[in-house]
């Protein structure tokens, strides 16, 4: 079966963006109300417990990713019997995983107080154990209430279905949570989280059965498929473990050594970046099933050319985002939180660098995932995670005496080092060695060029944003809007001037114009 890759990708991106927009605006308003009504410590606890429970979710071991990869072949061959057997296998795994996460999560309860630098900083009306248990319930709810059905929808490149369900639930939950928060009861608010997670999963189960009535969790996978799954899972488990060590432990270390307040202010920046990343993630996740289909049906050369073009287009977008973050974050935080919530500019620089380097190879990662290159990649993320953790703790001890924010720079900088020297080069090497077989140096040069142009543009724009608003006496919302317009216009104009004669620009321009004409 040949998927309608272009139409599916376009539909997935449109509805995915609508969903992400709602998931930015609605939680942003809720987050603002929590800050104003309860204080930043509540957000600090949210970030801490979310990070802890992300580590517990490692029990999933990557079964979902491995199953979706194997499903690509079943979709291409229209083998509904194989897809049904894989779905049943994943359903069983999810039940086991949910139980493991629940047990390990409960074991962690006595150690929660050691993850907070000053337990006395926790507001007196907050019981960290009750809050943690509700977050734990939210985490395991997907495993017990049909989360496995996402896999078949993703394999058929119908992420728009998941996005639409999420959008509707987001709107309803937002309205109900607004009412709850007016009652000044934080506990009622967090109890609503697992309830709406369960509703989302049940609606996904209903839609998957409606769309694919012949694909039900039944049958047994073959010995060969089970053997391949085990191999893939071992690789994806390593990747998930490394990913948790690289991301979630940053927040845990910040809470344990720097405190909930610093973590809360940092999490405000991370929240905005994660929200924007959500839009970007929609782009390449919407493409993944189509790329998997293309890898099966098209030549390596065509896929290589497409990857270079998509990488160029994606880095254009993240270049604009990075420049916007650099010059819009501080005035935005001033408007949103006030001066007390603004991190020093040097911390902002590292946050922006971390954003750029963490996602500039995302298209390559999408091809790697579609190719199922997890076994060859199995030690990459775990090594990066260990290095990141060691650097995190070392940086905190070395820099904490100079101030909490210098220690925070060390934490963020550790993640950048792991990304630059382990994650990106290793991913590129295994992908090119395992599939493309040529063009690795060219790919590296492209990534370096895109970063160099963006960095130069940030430096050249500094006098504009540092001097002009001050000289003209522009402040507040007007300052933010003028900066936004300048960032978008100047960046795009400069990019066009610099890249207009390159092959990737010409191919990307033709690609975009062709899609617009359709």
Short mmCIF file of C-alpha atoms in Angstrom, two decimals:
data_model
loop_
_atom_site.label_atom_id
_atom_site.label_comp_id
_atom_site.label_asym_id
_atom_site.label_seq_id
_atom_site.Cartn_x
_atom_site.Cartn_y
_atom_site.Cartn_z
CA UNK A 1 0.00 0.00 0.00
CA UNK A 2 1.47 3.37 -1.06
CA UNK A 3 0.55 6.08 1.41
CA UNK A 4 -0.46 9.52 0.19
CA UNK A 5 2.67 10.89 1.79
CA UNK A 6 2.37 14.53 0.76
CA UNK A 7 -1.33 14.86 1.61
CA UNK A 8 -0.91 12.98 4.88
CA UNK A 9 2.08 15.08 5.90
CA UNK A 10 0.28 18.32 5.04
CA UNK A 11 -2.84 17.28 6.93
CA UNK A 12 -0.81 16.08 9.92
CA UNK A 13 1.15 19.32 10.07
CA UNK A 14 -1.93 21.58 9.81
CA UNK A 15 -3.93 19.80 12.49
CA UNK A 16 -0.82 19.16 14.54
CA UNK A 17 -0.05 22.88 14.59
CA UNK A 18 -3.60 23.71 15.62
CA UNK A 19 -3.26 21.20 18.45
CA UNK A 20 0.12 22.59 19.50
CA UNK A 21 -1.24 26.13 19.43
CA UNK A 22 -3.97 25.09 21.85
CA UNK A 23 -1.42 23.23 23.97
CA UNK A 24 0.63 26.42 24.19
CA UNK A 25 -2.13 28.96 24.86
CA UNK A 26 -4.28 26.92 27.26
CA UNK A 27 -1.47 25.68 29.56
CA UNK A 28 0.18 29.11 29.34
CA UNK A 29 -2.90 30.75 30.81
CA UNK A 30 -3.18 28.01 33.44
CA UNK A 31 0.53 28.38 34.26
CA UNK A 32 0.14 32.15 34.65
CA UNK A 33 -2.81 31.72 37.02
CA UNK A 34 -0.83 29.21 39.11
CA UNK A 35 2.10 31.65 39.39
CA UNK A 36 -0.15 34.54 40.41
CA UNK A 37 -2.39 32.56 42.78
CA UNK A 38 -0.03 30.02 44.32
CA UNK A 39 3.61 30.94 43.53
CA UNK A 40 6.51 29.68 41.45
CA UNK A 41 7.30 26.84 43.87
CA UNK A 42 4.23 24.99 42.58
CA UNK A 43 5.65 25.11 39.06
CA UNK A 44 9.01 23.95 40.38
CA UNK A 45 7.38 20.87 41.87
CA UNK A 46 5.49 20.23 38.64
CA UNK A 47 8.77 20.26 36.67
CA UNK A 48 10.53 18.06 39.23
CA UNK A 49 7.86 15.36 39.39
CA UNK A 50 7.39 15.37 35.62
CA UNK A 51 11.12 14.74 35.21
CA UNK A 52 11.19 11.97 37.82
CA UNK A 53 8.25 10.19 36.21
CA UNK A 54 9.79 10.55 32.75
CA UNK A 55 12.62 8.39 34.05
CA UNK A 56 10.18 5.79 35.34
CA UNK A 57 8.58 5.61 31.90
CA UNK A 58 11.77 3.96 30.71
CA UNK A 59 10.05 0.74 31.68
CA UNK A 60 8.30 1.02 28.31
CA UNK A 61 11.74 0.19 26.86
CA UNK A 62 10.87 1.57 23.46
CA UNK A 63 8.39 -1.13 22.48
CA UNK A 64 6.05 1.40 20.87
CA UNK A 65 8.75 2.84 18.57
CA UNK A 66 9.96 -0.62 17.59
CA UNK A 67 6.43 -1.87 16.87
CA UNK A 68 5.57 1.19 14.75
CA UNK A 69 8.75 0.63 12.72
CA UNK A 70 7.80 -2.99 12.01
CA UNK A 71 4.25 -1.85 11.21
CA UNK A 72 5.56 0.24 8.29
CA UNK A 73 6.13 -2.97 6.35
CA UNK A 74 2.69 -4.31 7.25
CA UNK A 75 1.09 -1.06 6.09
CA UNK A 76 3.06 -1.07 2.81
CA UNK A 77 1.96 -4.69 2.17
CA UNK A 78 -1.58 -4.12 3.51
CA UNK A 79 -1.07 -7.06 5.87
CA UNK A 80 -3.88 -6.54 8.40
CA UNK A 81 -3.26 -9.88 10.12
CA UNK A 82 0.32 -8.90 10.96
CA UNK A 83 -0.77 -5.47 12.14
CA UNK A 84 -3.42 -6.99 14.43
CA UNK A 85 -0.87 -9.34 15.99
CA UNK A 86 1.57 -6.48 16.58
CA UNK A 87 -1.20 -4.42 18.17
CA UNK A 88 -2.03 -7.23 20.62
CA UNK A 89 1.65 -7.63 21.46
CA UNK A 90 1.94 -3.91 22.22
CA UNK A 91 -1.25 -3.97 24.31
CA UNK A 92 0.17 -6.71 26.55
CA UNK A 93 3.46 -4.84 26.88
CA UNK A 94 1.64 -1.67 27.93
CA UNK A 95 -0.17 -3.47 30.76
CA UNK A 96 3.11 -4.88 32.04
CA UNK A 97 4.82 -1.51 31.71
CA UNK A 98 2.05 0.29 33.58
CA UNK A 99 2.40 -2.13 36.47
CA UNK A 100 6.19 -1.75 36.57
CA UNK A 101 5.96 2.05 36.53
CA UNK A 102 3.37 1.97 39.33
CA UNK A 103 5.51 -0.28 41.56
CA UNK A 104 8.77 1.59 40.98
CA UNK A 105 6.97 4.90 41.34
CA UNK A 106 5.70 3.89 44.76
CA UNK A 107 9.17 2.75 45.81
CA UNK A 108 10.49 6.24 45.01
CA UNK A 109 8.10 7.98 47.43
CA UNK A 110 10.36 7.93 50.55
CA UNK A 111 13.18 9.59 48.57
CA UNK A 112 11.24 12.59 47.22
CA UNK A 113 12.34 14.97 49.97
CA UNK A 114 15.99 14.46 49.01
CA UNK A 115 15.32 15.81 45.51
CA UNK A 116 14.46 19.27 46.86
CA UNK A 117 17.33 21.47 48.05
CA UNK A 118 15.36 23.03 50.90
CA UNK A 119 12.27 21.07 51.86
CA UNK A 120 11.16 24.07 53.94
CA UNK A 121 10.79 26.05 50.71
CA UNK A 122 7.76 23.93 49.86
CA UNK A 123 4.58 25.87 50.77
CA UNK A 124 3.01 24.67 54.01
CA UNK A 125 -0.31 23.78 52.35
CA UNK A 126 1.36 21.42 49.86
CA UNK A 127 1.78 17.71 50.48
CA UNK A 128 4.48 16.62 48.05
CA UNK A 129 3.52 12.95 48.42
CA UNK A 130 -0.11 13.47 47.43
CA UNK A 131 0.90 15.64 44.47
CA UNK A 132 3.46 13.06 43.37
CA UNK A 133 0.90 10.23 43.52
CA UNK A 134 -1.49 12.18 41.31
CA UNK A 135 1.31 12.79 38.78
CA UNK A 136 2.13 9.08 38.97
CA UNK A 137 -1.52 8.23 38.23
CA UNK A 138 -1.39 10.55 35.24
CA UNK A 139 1.74 8.80 33.96
CA UNK A 140 0.42 5.24 34.20
CA UNK A 141 -3.07 6.03 32.88
CA UNK A 142 -1.94 5.81 29.24
CA UNK A 143 -0.61 2.30 29.80
CA UNK A 144 -3.90 1.00 31.20
CA UNK A 145 -6.35 2.93 29.02
CA UNK A 146 -5.51 2.29 25.38
CA UNK A 147 -2.32 4.25 24.77
CA UNK A 148 -1.14 1.43 22.52
CA UNK A 149 -3.69 2.45 19.85
CA UNK A 150 -1.59 5.48 18.93
CA UNK A 151 0.85 3.12 17.19
CA UNK A 152 -1.50 1.93 14.43
CA UNK A 153 -2.66 5.49 13.74
CA UNK A 154 0.95 6.67 13.50
CA UNK A 155 1.91 3.78 11.22
CA UNK A 156 -0.78 4.84 8.75
CA UNK A 157 0.47 8.46 8.95
CA UNK A 158 -2.82 9.71 10.41
CA UNK A 159 -1.38 11.76 13.26
CA UNK A 160 -4.07 14.35 12.49
CA UNK A 161 -6.60 12.06 14.21
CA UNK A 162 -4.56 12.11 17.42
CA UNK A 163 -4.09 15.88 17.10
CA UNK A 164 -7.82 16.50 16.70
CA UNK A 165 -8.70 14.42 19.74
CA UNK A 166 -6.04 16.19 21.77
CA UNK A 167 -7.30 19.60 20.61
CA UNK A 168 -10.89 18.94 21.67
CA UNK A 169 -9.84 17.56 25.06
CA UNK A 170 -7.44 20.49 25.55
CA UNK A 171 -10.23 23.03 25.08
CA UNK A 172 -12.64 21.21 27.40
CA UNK A 173 -10.01 20.60 30.08
CA UNK A 174 -8.85 24.21 29.88
CA UNK A 175 -12.34 25.56 30.54
CA UNK A 176 -12.90 23.18 33.44
CA UNK A 177 -9.48 23.88 34.94
CA UNK A 178 -10.14 27.61 34.78
CA UNK A 179 -13.22 27.08 36.93
CA UNK A 180 -11.30 24.80 39.31
CA UNK A 181 -8.48 27.31 39.81
CA UNK A 182 -10.97 30.02 40.72
CA UNK A 183 -11.76 27.85 43.74
CA UNK A 184 -8.13 28.36 44.90
CA UNK A 185 -7.58 24.63 45.30
CA UNK A 186 -4.44 23.26 43.64
CA UNK A 187 -5.31 19.66 44.47
CA UNK A 188 -8.54 19.75 42.46
CA UNK A 189 -6.53 21.06 39.51
CA UNK A 190 -3.93 18.28 39.49
CA UNK A 191 -6.60 15.59 39.99
CA UNK A 192 -8.12 16.73 36.69
CA UNK A 193 -4.88 15.85 34.83
CA UNK A 194 -5.17 12.03 34.87
CA UNK A 195 -8.92 12.24 34.24
CA UNK A 196 -8.42 14.07 30.95
CA UNK A 197 -5.50 11.81 30.01
CA UNK A 198 -7.80 8.81 30.34
CA UNK A 199 -10.51 10.53 28.27
CA UNK A 200 -7.98 11.31 25.53
CA UNK A 201 -6.82 7.68 25.34
CA UNK A 202 -10.35 6.26 25.29
CA UNK A 203 -11.27 8.57 22.41
CA UNK A 204 -8.13 7.44 20.56
CA UNK A 205 -9.15 3.79 21.01
CA UNK A 206 -12.60 4.59 19.61
CA UNK A 207 -11.20 6.40 16.56
CA UNK A 208 -8.62 3.72 15.80
CA UNK A 209 -11.30 1.06 15.78
CA UNK A 210 -13.53 3.23 13.62
CA UNK A 211 -10.78 3.98 11.07
CA UNK A 212 -9.29 0.49 10.98
CA UNK A 213 -12.12 -1.91 11.89
CA UNK A 214 -10.22 -4.93 10.56
CA UNK A 215 -7.17 -4.26 12.70
CA UNK A 216 -7.88 -5.44 16.22
CA UNK A 217 -5.51 -6.69 18.93
CA UNK A 218 -5.54 -10.39 18.11
CA UNK A 219 -3.22 -13.10 16.81
CA UNK A 220 0.43 -13.89 17.47
CA UNK A 221 3.51 -12.36 15.90
CA UNK A 222 5.98 -14.71 14.23
CA UNK A 223 9.24 -15.88 15.79
CA UNK A 224 11.20 -13.76 13.31
CA UNK A 225 9.21 -10.63 14.16
CA UNK A 226 9.62 -11.24 17.88
CA UNK A 227 13.36 -11.70 17.42
CA UNK A 228 13.59 -8.47 15.41
CA UNK A 229 11.48 -6.64 18.02
CA UNK A 230 13.74 -7.72 20.86
CA UNK A 231 16.78 -6.44 18.99
CA UNK A 232 15.09 -3.14 18.17
CA UNK A 233 13.82 -2.74 21.72
CA UNK A 234 17.30 -3.18 23.18
CA UNK A 235 18.45 -0.36 20.95
CA UNK A 236 15.51 1.95 21.67
CA UNK A 237 15.80 1.28 25.41
CA UNK A 238 19.37 2.61 25.34
CA UNK A 239 18.17 5.68 23.43
CA UNK A 240 15.36 6.35 25.91
CA UNK A 241 17.67 5.90 28.88
CA UNK A 242 20.15 8.34 27.40
CA UNK A 243 17.41 10.80 26.54
CA UNK A 244 16.16 10.82 30.11
CA UNK A 245 19.65 11.28 31.51
CA UNK A 246 20.20 14.18 29.10
CA UNK A 247 16.95 16.03 29.77
CA UNK A 248 15.05 14.96 32.86
CA UNK A 249 18.06 14.78 35.16
CA UNK A 250 18.86 18.42 34.33
CA UNK A 251 15.71 19.40 36.21
CA UNK A 252 16.34 16.92 39.03
CA UNK A 253 19.90 18.23 39.53
CA UNK A 254 18.66 21.83 39.42
CA UNK A 255 16.03 21.10 42.07
CA UNK A 256 18.36 19.13 44.33
CA UNK A 257 21.25 21.63 44.24
CA UNK A 258 19.74 24.98 43.27
CA UNK A 259 16.21 24.82 44.65
CA UNK A 260 12.60 24.97 43.44
CA UNK A 261 12.63 28.72 42.73
CA UNK A 262 15.58 28.58 40.30
CA UNK A 263 14.07 25.48 38.70
CA UNK A 264 10.72 27.27 38.35
CA UNK A 265 12.23 30.32 36.62
CA UNK A 266 14.30 28.09 34.34
CA UNK A 267 11.25 25.96 33.62
CA UNK A 268 9.39 29.08 32.40
CA UNK A 269 12.00 29.49 29.66
CA UNK A 270 11.99 25.75 29.02
CA UNK A 271 8.21 25.80 28.79
CA UNK A 272 8.22 28.37 25.99
CA UNK A 273 10.99 26.55 24.13
CA UNK A 274 9.25 23.20 24.54
CA UNK A 275 6.02 24.75 23.26
CA UNK A 276 7.73 26.03 20.11
CA UNK A 277 9.57 22.75 19.72
CA UNK A 278 6.14 21.14 19.76
CA UNK A 279 5.33 22.89 16.49
CA UNK A 280 8.63 21.75 15.03
CA UNK A 281 8.17 18.19 16.25
CA UNK A 282 4.86 18.08 14.38
CA UNK A 283 6.77 18.70 11.14
CA UNK A 284 9.17 15.80 11.33
CA UNK A 285 6.93 13.33 13.17
CA UNK A 286 4.26 13.94 10.53
CA UNK A 287 6.85 13.03 7.91
CA UNK A 288 8.19 9.88 9.57
CA UNK A 289 5.66 7.34 8.29
CA UNK A 290 5.91 8.86 4.80
CA UNK A 291 9.70 8.69 4.97
CA UNK A 292 9.49 5.05 6.08
CA UNK A 293 7.23 4.36 3.10
CA UNK A 294 9.65 6.22 0.79
CA UNK A 295 12.65 4.26 2.08
CA UNK A 296 10.91 1.02 1.15
CA UNK A 297 9.78 2.19 -2.30
CA UNK A 298 12.32 4.82 -3.50
CA UNK A 299 16.08 4.86 -4.17
CA UNK A 300 18.76 5.82 -1.66
CA UNK A 301 19.84 8.75 -3.82
CA UNK A 302 16.35 10.19 -3.93
CA UNK A 303 16.03 9.85 -0.17
CA UNK A 304 19.43 11.48 0.35
CA UNK A 305 18.48 14.46 -1.82
CA UNK A 306 15.17 14.79 0.00
CA UNK A 307 16.89 14.63 3.39
CA UNK A 308 19.33 17.43 2.45
CA UNK A 309 16.46 19.59 1.21
CA UNK A 310 14.31 18.97 4.30
CA UNK A 311 17.32 19.64 6.56
CA UNK A 312 17.86 22.99 4.85
CA UNK A 313 14.21 23.97 5.20
CA UNK A 314 14.08 22.84 8.84
CA UNK A 315 17.27 24.69 9.79
CA UNK A 316 15.85 27.83 8.17
CA UNK A 317 12.90 27.58 10.55
CA UNK A 318 14.92 26.85 13.69
CA UNK A 319 17.32 29.67 12.78
CA UNK A 320 14.41 32.11 12.89
CA UNK A 321 13.22 30.57 16.18
CA UNK A 322 16.68 30.88 17.76
CA UNK A 323 17.00 34.55 16.84
CA UNK A 324 13.50 35.21 18.15
CA UNK A 325 14.31 33.46 21.43
CA UNK A 326 17.50 35.47 21.79
CA UNK A 327 15.86 38.88 21.42
CA UNK A 328 12.27 38.26 22.52
CA UNK A 329 12.65 36.15 25.66
CA UNK A 330 13.64 38.92 28.07
CA UNK A 331 10.95 41.47 27.08
CA UNK A 332 8.41 38.64 27.06
CA UNK A 333 9.39 37.50 30.58
CA UNK A 334 9.21 41.12 31.72
CA UNK A 335 5.62 41.30 30.48
CA UNK A 336 4.63 37.84 31.72
CA UNK A 337 6.35 37.27 35.07
CA UNK A 338 7.96 40.60 35.86
CA UNK A 339 11.63 41.47 36.45
CA UNK A 340 12.05 38.83 39.17
CA UNK A 341 11.45 36.06 36.60
CA UNK A 342 14.15 37.17 34.13
CA UNK A 343 17.29 35.04 33.99
CA UNK A 344 20.66 36.73 33.26
CA UNK A 345 21.48 37.24 29.56
CA UNK A 346 24.40 34.83 29.71
CA UNK A 347 22.02 32.07 30.83
CA UNK A 348 19.73 33.01 27.95
CA UNK A 349 22.58 32.58 25.45
CA UNK A 350 23.17 29.01 26.65
CA UNK A 351 19.44 28.25 26.61
CA UNK A 352 19.24 29.38 22.98
CA UNK A 353 22.32 27.38 22.00
CA UNK A 354 20.90 24.32 23.69
CA UNK A 355 17.66 24.72 21.75
CA UNK A 356 19.45 25.05 18.41
CA UNK A 357 21.87 22.17 18.80
CA UNK A 358 19.27 19.84 20.30
CA UNK A 359 17.07 20.02 17.21
CA UNK A 360 19.17 21.04 14.20
CA UNK A 361 19.71 17.38 13.22
CA UNK A 362 16.04 16.43 13.70
CA UNK A 363 15.48 15.53 10.04
CA UNK A 364 18.42 13.13 10.13
CA UNK A 365 16.95 11.66 13.32
CA UNK A 366 13.63 11.17 11.55
CA UNK A 367 15.32 9.20 8.76
CA UNK A 368 17.26 7.19 11.35
CA UNK A 369 14.04 6.33 13.18
CA UNK A 370 12.23 5.45 9.94
CA UNK A 371 15.15 3.18 9.03
CA UNK A 372 14.95 1.47 12.40
CA UNK A 373 18.60 2.20 13.20
CA UNK A 374 18.41 1.67 16.94
CA UNK A 375 20.60 -1.36 17.51
CA UNK A 376 23.64 0.25 15.85
CA UNK A 377 22.79 3.42 17.75
CA UNK A 378 22.21 1.78 21.12
CA UNK A 379 25.20 3.18 23.04
CA UNK A 380 25.00 6.72 21.66
CA UNK A 381 22.32 8.19 23.92
CA UNK A 382 23.33 6.32 27.05
CA UNK A 383 26.93 7.51 26.71
CA UNK A 384 25.74 11.08 26.11
CA UNK A 385 23.41 10.83 29.10
CA UNK A 386 26.16 9.60 31.43
CA UNK A 387 28.56 12.30 30.23
CA UNK A 388 25.84 14.91 30.65
CA UNK A 389 25.05 13.75 34.20
CA UNK A 390 28.72 13.74 35.24
CA UNK A 391 29.24 17.20 33.75
CA UNK A 392 26.02 18.42 35.39
CA UNK A 393 27.08 17.43 38.89
CA UNK A 394 30.68 18.55 38.33
CA UNK A 395 29.58 21.94 37.00
CA UNK A 396 27.22 22.48 39.94
CA UNK A 397 29.94 21.82 42.50
CA UNK A 398 32.49 23.95 40.65
CA UNK A 399 30.25 26.92 39.81
CA UNK A 400 27.76 27.03 42.65
CA UNK A 401 30.08 29.17 44.78
CA UNK A 402 29.94 31.88 42.08
CA UNK A 403 26.15 31.94 42.18
CA UNK A 404 23.16 29.76 41.36
CA UNK A 405 22.86 31.05 37.83
CA UNK A 406 26.45 30.16 36.98
CA UNK A 407 25.68 26.63 38.17
CA UNK A 408 22.60 26.68 35.94
CA UNK A 409 24.83 27.63 33.00
CA UNK A 410 26.94 24.58 33.81
CA UNK A 411 23.87 22.34 33.71
CA UNK A 412 22.68 23.69 30.35
CA UNK A 413 26.23 23.75 28.95
CA UNK A 414 26.70 20.08 29.85
CA UNK A 415 23.74 19.17 27.65
CA UNK A 416 25.20 21.20 24.76
CA UNK A 417 28.57 19.41 25.06
CA UNK A 418 26.91 15.99 24.99
CA UNK A 419 24.84 16.97 21.96
CA UNK A 420 27.73 18.42 19.95
CA UNK A 421 30.37 15.81 20.64
CA UNK A 422 28.35 12.61 21.01
CA UNK A 423 24.71 12.71 19.92
CA UNK A 424 24.84 14.49 16.56
CA UNK A 425 28.07 13.02 15.13
CA UNK A 426 27.23 9.49 16.25
CA UNK A 427 23.72 9.66 14.77
CA UNK A 428 25.10 10.95 11.48
CA UNK A 429 27.77 8.26 11.25
CA UNK A 430 25.46 5.29 11.93
CA UNK A 431 22.77 6.60 9.57
CA UNK A 432 25.11 7.27 6.67
CA UNK A 433 27.02 4.04 7.24
CA UNK A 434 23.85 2.02 7.58
CA UNK A 435 21.93 3.47 4.64
CA UNK A 436 23.09 6.49 2.62
CA UNK A 437 26.73 5.29 2.36
CA UNK A 438 27.98 8.66 1.07
CA UNK A 439 27.65 12.41 1.64
CA UNK A 440 28.50 12.54 5.36
CA UNK A 441 31.07 15.34 5.06
CA UNK A 442 28.71 17.35 2.89
CA UNK A 443 25.98 16.93 5.51
CA UNK A 444 28.31 18.17 8.27
CA UNK A 445 29.32 21.19 6.21
CA UNK A 446 25.68 22.03 5.64
CA UNK A 447 24.90 21.92 9.38
CA UNK A 448 27.96 24.05 10.16
CA UNK A 449 27.00 26.61 7.49
CA UNK A 450 23.45 26.92 8.79
CA UNK A 451 24.67 27.50 12.35
CA UNK A 452 27.39 29.95 11.30
CA UNK A 453 24.91 32.08 9.35
CA UNK A 454 22.45 32.11 12.26
CA UNK A 455 25.16 32.95 14.81
CA UNK A 456 26.52 35.77 12.63
CA UNK A 457 23.03 37.18 12.22
CA UNK A 458 22.46 37.14 16.00
CA UNK A 459 25.70 39.07 16.55
CA UNK A 460 24.98 41.59 13.79
CA UNK A 461 21.46 42.23 15.13
CA UNK A 462 22.65 42.90 18.66
CA UNK A 463 23.21 46.68 18.22
CA UNK A 464 19.69 47.04 16.82
CA UNK A 465 17.99 45.46 19.82
CA UNK A 466 20.42 46.77 22.44
CA UNK A 467 20.43 50.43 21.41
CA UNK A 468 17.46 51.35 19.24
CA UNK A 469 14.56 50.65 21.68
CA UNK A 470 16.42 52.44 24.47
CA UNK A 471 17.23 55.43 22.26
CA UNK A 472 13.62 55.75 21.12
CA UNK A 473 12.18 55.08 24.57
CA UNK A 474 10.20 52.07 23.34
CA UNK A 475 9.00 49.78 26.13
CA UNK A 476 6.43 47.16 27.00
CA UNK A 477 4.30 45.34 24.47
CA UNK A 478 5.29 47.73 21.66
CA UNK A 479 8.96 46.88 22.21
CA UNK A 480 8.15 43.16 22.01
CA UNK A 481 6.09 43.50 18.81
CA UNK A 482 8.70 45.64 17.04
CA UNK A 483 11.41 43.14 17.96
CA UNK A 484 9.26 40.28 16.65
CA UNK A 485 8.73 41.95 13.28
CA UNK A 486 12.43 42.80 12.94
CA UNK A 487 13.50 39.26 13.85
CA UNK A 488 11.22 37.64 11.29
CA UNK A 489 11.75 40.11 8.44
CA UNK A 490 15.51 40.58 8.78
CA UNK A 491 16.19 36.87 9.24
CA UNK A 492 14.22 35.81 6.17
CA UNK A 493 15.69 38.55 3.97
CA UNK A 494 19.26 37.69 4.98
CA UNK A 495 18.65 33.97 4.51
CA UNK A 496 17.29 34.54 1.00
CA UNK A 497 20.28 36.71 0.07
CA UNK A 498 22.81 34.18 1.39
CA UNK A 499 21.20 30.93 0.21
CA UNK A 500 19.49 31.98 -3.04
CA UNK A 501 22.11 30.38 -5.32
CA UNK A 502 22.40 27.07 -3.46
CA UNK A 503 20.88 23.84 -4.78
CA UNK A 504 18.97 23.16 -1.58
CA UNK A 505 17.35 26.60 -1.70
CA UNK A 506 16.30 26.12 -5.34
CA UNK A 507 14.91 22.64 -4.63
CA UNK A 508 13.14 23.83 -1.49
CA UNK A 509 11.62 26.79 -3.33
CA UNK A 510 10.36 24.52 -6.10
CA UNK A 511 9.04 22.03 -3.53
CA UNK A 512 7.11 24.70 -1.60
CA UNK A 513 5.70 26.37 -4.73
CA UNK A 514 4.55 23.00 -6.08
CA UNK A 515 2.71 22.20 -2.86
CA UNK A 516 1.13 25.67 -2.77
CA UNK A 517 -0.14 25.31 -6.34
CA UNK A 518 -1.80 22.04 -5.37
#
